[in-house]
Coordinates of N, CA and C in Angstrom, one line a residue:
M1 N -2.7 -15.0 -7.3 CA -3.3 -14.9 -6.0 C -2.6 -15.8 -5.0
T2 N -2.3 -15.3 -3.9 CA -1.8 -16.1 -2.8 C -3.0 -16.5 -1.9
R3 N -2.7 -17.3 -0.9 CA -3.8 -17.7 0.0 C -3.4 -17.5 1.4
T4 N -4.5 -17.2 2.2 CA -4.2 -17.0 3.7 C -4.3 -18.3 4.4
A5 N -4.0 -18.3 5.7 CA -4.1 -19.5 6.5 C -5.4 -20.2 6.3
S6 N -6.5 -19.4 6.2 CA -7.8 -20.0 6.1 C -8.1 -20.4 4.6
N7 N -7.1 -20.4 3.8 CA -7.1 -20.8 2.4 C -8.0 -19.9 1.5
A8 N -8.3 -18.7 2.0 CA -9.0 -17.7 1.1 C -8.1 -17.0 0.2
P9 N -8.5 -16.8 -1.1 CA -7.6 -16.2 -2.0 C -7.3 -14.7 -1.6
V10 N -6.1 -14.3 -1.8 CA -5.7 -12.9 -1.5 C -5.5 -12.2 -2.8
P11 N -6.2 -11.1 -3.1 CA -6.0 -10.4 -4.4 C -4.6 -9.8 -4.5
A12 N -4.1 -9.7 -5.7 CA -2.8 -9.1 -5.9 C -2.9 -7.6 -5.3
T13 N -1.7 -7.1 -5.0 CA -1.7 -5.7 -4.5 C -2.2 -4.7 -5.5
A14 N -2.9 -3.7 -5.1 CA -3.4 -2.7 -5.9 C -2.3 -1.7 -6.4
P15 N -2.5 -1.1 -7.6 CA -1.5 -0.1 -8.0 C -1.1 0.9 -7.0
G16 N 0.1 1.0 -6.7 CA 0.6 2.0 -5.7 C 1.0 1.3 -4.4
A17 N 0.4 0.1 -4.1 CA 0.6 -0.5 -2.8 C 2.1 -1.0 -2.6
E18 N 2.8 -1.2 -3.6 CA 4.2 -1.6 -3.4 C 5.0 -0.4 -3.1
Q19 N 4.6 0.8 -3.6 CA 5.3 2.0 -3.3 C 5.0 2.6 -2.0
Y20 N 3.7 2.4 -1.6 CA 3.2 2.9 -0.3 C 2.7 1.8 0.6
P21 N 3.5 1.3 1.6 CA 3.0 0.3 2.5 C 1.7 0.6 3.2
A22 N 1.4 1.9 3.4 CA 0.2 2.3 4.0 C -1.0 2.0 3.1
L23 N -0.8 2.1 1.8 CA -1.9 1.7 0.9 C -2.2 0.2 1.0
D24 N -1.1 -0.5 1.0 CA -1.2 -2.0 1.2 C -1.9 -2.3 2.5
F25 N -1.6 -1.6 3.6 CA -2.1 -1.7 4.9 C -3.6 -1.4 4.8
A26 N -4.0 -0.3 4.2 CA -5.4 0.0 4.1 C -6.2 -1.0 3.4
D27 N -5.6 -1.6 2.4 CA -6.2 -2.7 1.6 C -6.1 -4.1 2.2
S28 N -5.7 -4.2 3.4 CA -5.6 -5.5 4.1 C -6.9 -6.0 4.5
V29 N -8.0 -5.3 4.3 CA -9.4 -5.8 4.4 C -10.1 -5.6 3.1
V30 N -10.6 -6.7 2.5 CA -11.2 -6.6 1.2 C -12.6 -7.1 1.2
T31 N -13.5 -6.4 0.6 CA -14.8 -6.8 0.4 C -14.9 -7.6 -1.0
L32 N -15.2 -8.8 -1.0 CA -15.3 -9.7 -2.1 C -16.7 -9.8 -2.7
P33 N -16.8 -10.2 -3.9 CA -18.2 -10.4 -4.5 C -19.0 -11.3 -3.6
G34 N -20.2 -11.1 -3.5 CA -21.1 -11.9 -2.6 C -21.1 -11.5 -1.2
G35 N -20.5 -10.3 -1.0 CA -20.6 -9.7 0.4 C -19.6 -10.3 1.4
R36 N -18.7 -11.2 0.9 CA -17.7 -11.8 1.8 C -16.6 -10.8 2.0
T37 N -16.0 -10.9 3.2 CA -14.9 -10.0 3.6 C -13.7 -10.9 3.9
L38 N -12.5 -10.4 3.4 CA -11.3 -11.1 3.6 C -10.4 -10.1 4.4
D39 N -10.1 -10.4 5.7 CA -9.3 -9.6 6.6 C -8.0 -10.2 6.8
L40 N -6.9 -9.6 6.2 CA -5.6 -10.2 6.4 C -5.0 -10.0 7.8
L41 N -5.7 -9.2 8.6 CA -5.3 -9.0 10.0 C -6.3 -9.6 11.0
A42 N -7.1 -10.5 10.6 CA -8.2 -11.0 11.4 C -7.8 -11.7 12.7
T43 N -6.6 -12.3 12.7 CA -6.1 -13.0 13.9 C -4.7 -12.5 14.2
P44 N -4.3 -12.7 15.4 CA -2.9 -12.3 15.7 C -1.9 -13.0 14.8
E45 N -2.1 -14.2 14.4 CA -1.2 -14.9 13.5 C -1.2 -14.3 12.1
D46 N -2.4 -13.9 11.7 CA -2.6 -13.2 10.4 C -1.8 -11.9 10.4
A47 N -2.0 -11.2 11.5 CA -1.4 -9.8 11.6 C 0.1 -10.0 11.6
A48 N 0.7 -11.0 12.4 CA 2.1 -11.2 12.4 C 2.6 -11.5 11.1
R49 N 1.9 -12.4 10.4 CA 2.3 -12.8 9.0 C 2.4 -11.6 8.1
W50 N 1.3 -10.7 8.2 CA 1.3 -9.5 7.3 C 2.5 -8.7 7.6
L51 N 2.9 -8.5 8.9 CA 4.0 -7.6 9.2 C 5.3 -8.2 8.7
T52 N 5.5 -9.5 9.0 CA 6.8 -10.2 8.6 C 6.9 -10.2 7.1
E53 N 5.8 -10.5 6.3 CA 5.9 -10.5 4.9 C 6.3 -9.2 4.3
R54 N 6.1 -8.1 5.0 CA 6.5 -6.8 4.5 C 7.7 -6.2 5.2
N55 N 8.4 -7.1 5.9 CA 9.7 -6.7 6.6 C 9.4 -5.6 7.6
L56 N 8.3 -5.6 8.3 CA 8.0 -4.7 9.3 C 8.2 -5.3 10.7
A57 N 8.5 -6.6 10.7 CA 8.7 -7.3 12.0 C 9.6 -8.5 11.7
P58 N 10.3 -8.9 12.8 CA 11.1 -10.1 12.6 C 10.3 -11.4 12.3
A59 N 10.9 -12.3 11.6 CA 10.1 -13.5 11.2 C 9.5 -14.3 12.3
D60 N 10.1 -14.2 13.5 CA 9.6 -15.0 14.7 C 8.6 -14.2 15.5
T61 N 8.1 -13.1 15.0 CA 7.1 -12.3 15.8 C 5.9 -13.0 16.1
E62 N 5.5 -13.0 17.4 CA 4.2 -13.5 17.8 C 3.4 -12.4 18.4
L63 N 2.2 -12.2 18.0 CA 1.4 -11.1 18.5 C 0.2 -11.6 19.3
R64 N -0.3 -10.8 20.2 CA -1.5 -11.1 20.9 C -2.7 -10.4 20.3
E65 N -3.9 -10.7 20.7 CA -5.0 -10.1 20.1 C -5.0 -8.6 20.2
T66 N -4.5 -8.1 21.4 CA -4.5 -6.6 21.6 C -3.7 -5.9 20.5
C67 N -2.6 -6.6 20.0 CA -1.7 -6.0 19.0 C -2.5 -6.1 17.6
A68 N -3.1 -7.2 17.3 CA -3.9 -7.3 16.1 C -5.0 -6.2 16.1
L69 N -5.6 -6.1 17.2 CA -6.7 -5.1 17.4 C -6.2 -3.7 17.1
R70 N -5.0 -3.3 17.7 CA -4.4 -2.0 17.4 C -4.1 -1.8 15.9
M71 N -3.7 -2.9 15.3 CA -3.4 -2.8 13.8 C -4.7 -2.5 13.1
R72 N -5.7 -3.3 13.4 CA -7.0 -3.1 12.7 C -7.6 -1.7 12.9
S73 N -7.4 -1.2 14.1 CA -7.9 0.1 14.5 C -7.2 1.2 13.7
L74 N -5.9 1.1 13.6 CA -5.2 2.1 12.9 C -5.5 2.0 11.4
R75 N -5.7 0.8 10.9 CA -6.1 0.6 9.5 C -7.4 1.3 9.2
E76 N -8.3 1.2 10.1 CA -9.6 1.9 9.8 C -9.5 3.4 9.9
Q77 N -8.6 3.9 10.7 CA -8.4 5.3 10.8 C -7.7 5.8 9.5
I78 N -6.7 5.1 9.0 CA -6.1 5.4 7.7 C -7.1 5.3 6.6
R79 N -7.9 4.3 6.6 CA -9.0 4.2 5.6 C -9.9 5.4 5.6
A80 N -10.2 5.9 6.8 CA -11.1 7.1 6.9 C -10.4 8.3 6.4
L81 N -9.1 8.4 6.6 CA -8.3 9.6 6.0 C -8.3 9.5 4.5
F82 N -8.0 8.3 4.0 CA -8.0 8.1 2.5 C -9.4 8.5 1.9
T83 N -10.4 8.0 2.5 CA -11.8 8.3 2.0 C -12.1 9.8 2.1
S84 N -11.7 10.4 3.2 CA -12.0 11.9 3.2 C -11.2 12.6 2.2
R85 N -10.0 12.2 1.9 CA -9.1 12.9 0.9 C -9.8 12.7 -0.5
I86 N -10.2 11.5 -0.8 CA -10.8 11.2 -2.1 C -12.1 11.9 -2.3
D87 N -12.9 12.0 -1.2 CA -14.2 12.7 -1.3 C -14.1 14.2 -1.1
G88 N -12.9 14.7 -0.8 CA -12.7 16.2 -0.7 C -13.3 16.7 0.6
R89 N -13.4 15.8 1.6 CA -14.0 16.3 2.9 C -12.9 16.5 3.9
P90 N -13.2 17.2 5.0 CA -12.2 17.4 6.0 C -11.8 16.1 6.7
A91 N -10.6 15.9 7.1 CA -10.2 14.7 7.7 C -10.8 14.5 9.1
P92 N -11.3 13.3 9.4 CA -11.9 13.1 10.7 C -10.9 13.3 11.8
Q93 N -11.2 14.0 12.9 CA -10.3 14.3 14.0 C -9.8 13.1 14.6
E94 N -10.7 12.1 14.8 CA -10.3 10.8 15.4 C -9.2 10.1 14.6
A95 N -9.3 10.2 13.3 CA -8.4 9.5 12.4 C -7.0 10.3 12.5
L96 N -7.1 11.6 12.5 CA -5.8 12.4 12.6 C -5.1 12.1 13.9
A97 N -5.9 12.0 15.0 CA -5.4 11.7 16.3 C -4.7 10.4 16.4
A98 N -5.3 9.4 15.7 CA -4.8 8.0 15.8 C -3.5 7.9 15.0
V99 N -3.4 8.6 13.8 CA -2.2 8.6 13.0 C -1.1 9.3 13.8
N100 N -1.4 10.5 14.4 CA -0.4 11.2 15.1 C 0.1 10.5 16.3
E101 N -0.8 9.8 17.0 CA -0.4 9.0 18.2 C 0.6 7.9 17.7
A102 N 0.3 7.2 16.6 CA 1.2 6.2 16.1 C 2.6 6.8 15.7
L103 N 2.5 8.0 15.2 CA 3.8 8.7 14.8 C 4.6 9.1 16.0
T104 N 4.0 9.4 17.1 CA 4.8 9.9 18.2 C 5.2 8.8 19.2
R105 N 4.7 7.5 19.0 CA 5.1 6.4 19.9 C 6.4 5.9 19.7
V106 N 7.0 6.1 18.5 CA 8.4 5.6 18.2 C 9.3 6.7 17.9
P107 N 10.6 6.5 18.2 CA 11.6 7.5 17.8 C 11.7 7.6 16.3
T108 N 11.9 8.8 15.7 CA 12.0 9.0 14.3 C 13.4 8.9 13.8
A109 N 14.3 9.2 14.7 CA 15.7 9.2 14.2 C 16.4 7.8 14.5
A110 N 17.1 7.3 13.6 CA 17.8 6.0 13.8 C 19.0 6.3 14.7
L111 N 19.2 5.6 15.7 CA 20.3 5.8 16.6 C 21.6 5.2 16.1
L112 N 22.7 5.7 16.5 CA 24.0 5.1 16.1 C 24.4 4.0 17.0
H113 N 24.8 2.9 16.4 CA 25.2 1.7 17.2 C 26.6 1.2 16.7
W114 N 27.2 0.3 17.5 CA 28.5 -0.2 17.1 C 28.4 -1.7 17.2
D115 N 29.0 -2.3 16.1 CA 29.1 -3.8 16.1 C 30.5 -4.1 15.8
P116 N 31.1 -5.0 16.6 CA 32.5 -5.3 16.4 C 32.9 -5.8 15.0
V117 N 31.9 -6.5 14.3 CA 32.2 -7.0 13.0 C 32.0 -5.9 11.9
R118 N 30.8 -5.3 11.9 CA 30.5 -4.4 10.9 C 30.8 -2.9 11.2
G119 N 31.2 -2.6 12.4 CA 31.5 -1.2 12.8 C 30.2 -0.4 13.1
P120 N 30.3 0.9 12.9 CA 29.2 1.7 13.2 C 28.0 1.5 12.2
Y121 N 26.8 1.6 12.7 CA 25.6 1.5 11.9 C 24.5 2.2 12.6
R122 N 23.5 2.5 11.8 CA 22.3 3.2 12.4 C 21.1 2.3 12.4
A123 N 20.3 2.3 13.4 CA 19.1 1.5 13.5 C 18.1 2.2 14.4
A124 N 16.8 2.1 14.1 CA 15.8 2.6 15.0 C 15.6 1.6 16.1
P125 N 15.6 2.1 17.4 CA 15.4 1.1 18.5 C 13.9 0.6 18.5
H126 N 13.8 -0.7 18.5 CA 12.4 -1.2 18.7 C 12.6 -2.7 19.2
P127 N 12.7 -2.8 20.5 CA 12.8 -4.1 21.1 C 11.5 -4.9 20.8
T128 N 11.6 -6.1 21.0 CA 10.4 -7.0 20.7 C 9.1 -6.5 21.2
D129 N 9.1 -5.9 22.4 CA 7.8 -5.5 23.0 C 7.3 -4.2 22.3
Q130 N 8.2 -3.6 21.4 CA 7.7 -2.4 20.7 C 7.6 -2.6 19.2
T131 N 7.6 -3.9 18.8 CA 7.6 -4.2 17.4 C 6.3 -3.6 16.7
V132 N 5.2 -3.8 17.3 CA 3.9 -3.2 16.8 C 4.0 -1.7 16.7
D133 N 4.4 -1.1 17.8 CA 4.6 0.4 17.8 C 5.4 0.8 16.7
H134 N 6.5 0.2 16.5 CA 7.4 0.5 15.4 C 6.7 0.4 14.0
A135 N 6.1 -0.8 13.8 CA 5.4 -1.0 12.5 C 4.3 0.0 12.3
L136 N 3.5 0.3 13.3 CA 2.4 1.2 13.1 C 2.9 2.6 12.9
G137 N 4.1 3.0 13.5 CA 4.7 4.3 13.3 C 5.1 4.4 11.8
V138 N 5.7 3.3 11.3 CA 6.2 3.3 9.9 C 5.0 3.5 9.0
L139 N 3.9 2.7 9.2 CA 2.7 2.8 8.4 C 2.0 4.1 8.5
A140 N 2.0 4.7 9.7 CA 1.4 6.0 9.9 C 2.2 7.1 9.1
A141 N 3.5 7.0 9.2 CA 4.3 8.0 8.5 C 4.2 7.8 7.0
D142 N 4.0 6.6 6.5 CA 3.8 6.4 5.1 C 2.5 6.9 4.7
A143 N 1.4 6.7 5.5 CA 0.1 7.3 5.2 C 0.2 8.8 5.1
A144 N 0.9 9.4 6.1 CA 1.0 10.9 6.1 C 1.7 11.4 4.8
E145 N 2.8 10.6 4.4 CA 3.5 11.0 3.2 C 2.6 10.9 2.0
L146 N 1.9 9.8 1.9 CA 1.0 9.7 0.7 C -0.1 10.8 0.7
L147 N -0.7 11.1 1.8 CA -1.7 12.1 1.9 C -1.2 13.5 1.7
T148 N 0.0 13.8 1.9 CA 0.6 15.1 1.7 C 1.5 15.3 0.6
G149 N 1.9 14.2 0.0 CA 2.9 14.2 -1.1 C 2.3 14.4 -2.5
P150 N 3.2 14.2 -3.5 CA 2.8 14.5 -4.9 C 1.8 13.4 -5.4
D151 N 1.7 12.3 -4.8 CA 0.8 11.2 -5.3 C -0.6 11.3 -4.7
A152 N -0.8 12.3 -3.8 CA -2.1 12.4 -3.1 C -3.3 12.6 -4.1
A153 N -3.1 13.3 -5.1 CA -4.1 13.6 -6.1 C -4.5 12.3 -6.9
R154 N -3.6 11.3 -6.9 CA -3.8 10.1 -7.7 C -4.5 9.0 -6.8
L155 N -4.7 9.3 -5.5 CA -5.3 8.3 -4.6 C -6.8 8.3 -4.9
T156 N -7.3 7.0 -5.1 CA -8.7 6.9 -5.4 C -9.2 5.5 -4.9
A157 N -10.5 5.3 -4.9 CA -11.1 4.1 -4.4 C -11.4 3.2 -5.7
C158 N -11.3 1.9 -5.6 CA -11.6 1.1 -6.7 C -13.1 1.4 -7.2
G159 N -13.2 1.4 -8.5 CA -14.5 1.8 -9.1 C -15.4 0.6 -9.4
S160 N -15.1 -0.6 -8.8 CA -15.9 -1.7 -9.0 C -16.5 -2.2 -7.8
A161 N -17.8 -2.1 -7.7 CA -18.6 -2.6 -6.5 C -18.5 -4.1 -6.4
P162 N -18.4 -4.7 -5.3 CA -18.4 -4.1 -3.9 C -17.0 -3.9 -3.4
C163 N -16.0 -3.9 -4.3 CA -14.6 -3.7 -3.8 C -14.4 -2.4 -3.0
N164 N -13.7 -2.5 -1.9 CA -13.4 -1.4 -1.0 C -11.9 -1.0 -1.0
R165 N -11.2 -1.4 -2.0 CA -9.7 -1.2 -1.9 C -9.4 0.2 -2.5
Y166 N -8.2 0.7 -2.1 CA -7.7 2.0 -2.6 C -6.5 1.7 -3.6
L167 N -6.3 2.6 -4.4 CA -5.2 2.5 -5.4 C -4.7 3.9 -5.8
L168 N -3.5 3.9 -6.5 CA -3.1 5.2 -7.1 C -3.5 5.1 -8.6
R169 N -4.3 6.0 -9.0 CA -4.8 6.0 -10.4 C -3.7 6.3 -11.3
S170 N -3.7 5.6 -12.4 CA -2.7 5.7 -13.5 C -3.5 5.8 -14.8
G171 N -3.5 7.0 -15.4 CA -4.3 7.2 -16.6 C -5.8 7.2 -16.2
R172 N -6.5 6.4 -17.0 CA -8.0 6.3 -16.8 C -8.4 5.2 -15.9
R173 N -7.4 4.4 -15.5 CA -7.7 3.2 -14.7 C -8.2 3.6 -13.3
H174 N -9.3 3.0 -12.9 CA -10.0 3.3 -11.6 C -10.2 2.0 -10.9
W175 N -9.5 0.9 -11.3 CA -9.8 -0.4 -10.6 C -8.5 -0.9 -10.0
C176 N -8.7 -1.6 -8.9 CA -7.5 -2.1 -8.2 C -6.9 -3.4 -8.9
S177 N -7.6 -4.0 -9.8 CA -7.1 -5.2 -10.4 C -7.9 -5.5 -11.7
V178 N -7.3 -6.4 -12.5 CA -7.9 -6.8 -13.7 C -9.3 -7.3 -13.5
R179 N -9.4 -8.1 -12.4 CA -10.7 -8.8 -12.1 C -11.8 -7.7 -11.8
C180 N -11.4 -6.7 -11.0 CA -12.4 -5.6 -10.7 C -12.7 -4.9 -12.0
G181 N -11.7 -4.6 -12.9 CA -12.0 -3.9 -14.1 C -13.0 -4.7 -15.0
D182 N -12.7 -6.0 -15.1 CA -13.6 -6.9 -15.9 C -15.0 -6.8 -15.3
R183 N -15.1 -6.9 -14.0 CA -16.5 -6.9 -13.3 C -17.2 -5.6 -13.6
A184 N -16.5 -4.5 -13.5 CA -17.1 -3.2 -13.8 C -17.5 -3.0 -15.2
R185 N -16.7 -3.5 -16.2 CA -17.1 -3.4 -17.6 C -18.3 -4.3 -17.9
A186 N -18.3 -5.5 -17.3 CA -19.5 -6.4 -17.4 C -20.8 -5.8 -16.9
A187 N -20.7 -5.1 -15.7 CA -21.8 -4.5 -15.1 C -22.3 -3.4 -16.0
R188 N -21.4 -2.6 -16.6 CA -21.9 -1.5 -17.5 C -22.5 -2.1 -18.8
A189 N -21.9 -3.1 -19.3 CA -22.5 -3.8 -20.5 C -23.9 -4.3 -20.2
Y190 N -24.1 -4.9 -19.1 CA -25.4 -5.5 -18.7 C -26.4 -4.3 -18.5
A191 N -26.0 -3.2 -17.9 CA -26.9 -2.1 -17.7 C -27.3 -1.5 -19.0
R192 N -26.4 -1.5 -20.0 CA -26.8 -1.0 -21.4 C -27.8 -1.9 -22.0
R193 N -27.5 -3.2 -21.9 CA -28.4 -4.2 -22.6 C -29.8 -4.1 -22.0
T194 N -29.9 -4.0 -20.7 CA -31.2 -4.0 -20.0 C -31.9 -2.7 -20.1
A195 N -31.2 -1.6 -20.3 CA -31.8 -0.2 -20.4 C -32.4 0.0 -21.8
G196 N -31.9 -0.7 -22.8 CA -32.4 -0.5 -24.2 C -33.5 -1.4 -24.6

């Protein structure tokens, strides 16, 4: 476990989060035992750190609260889409609109550039004032890919209360971490002992 600036432990990424940044993004708010919540995007500094650690923004990125708020808002809309997919319900229109807006705010094609040293190269334009737009566009596109791609059927919610994280199911595993799996097994064992 790593720690945030507030020195709170950060759980390891859930299965599938390394493959799908949008899954990692959705899991950037975690409900911990005892009803505590850990929000990795709680402050502009936290949000900038989250982006830079995932190579979605330059290391010197500084965000304002409005940027962190936009990130938290899109995260909640992506979480709503994941939940509706898992539950087999229609996608909320507000969530669809939020993801589509993020997708259309940035160019999708990388432009051709020239550098005297390395020659021609392609890069998506995103000046500093569009860093958050670019990152949210990347995350929205990744969420759309996850929801419509071959791994969509594997998307599930952690089966250990009170955890609110998502993961890609592998076999019978329905937990985002060993810790959640242990907690779920202990709860089942306790329920069996007290029921008998």
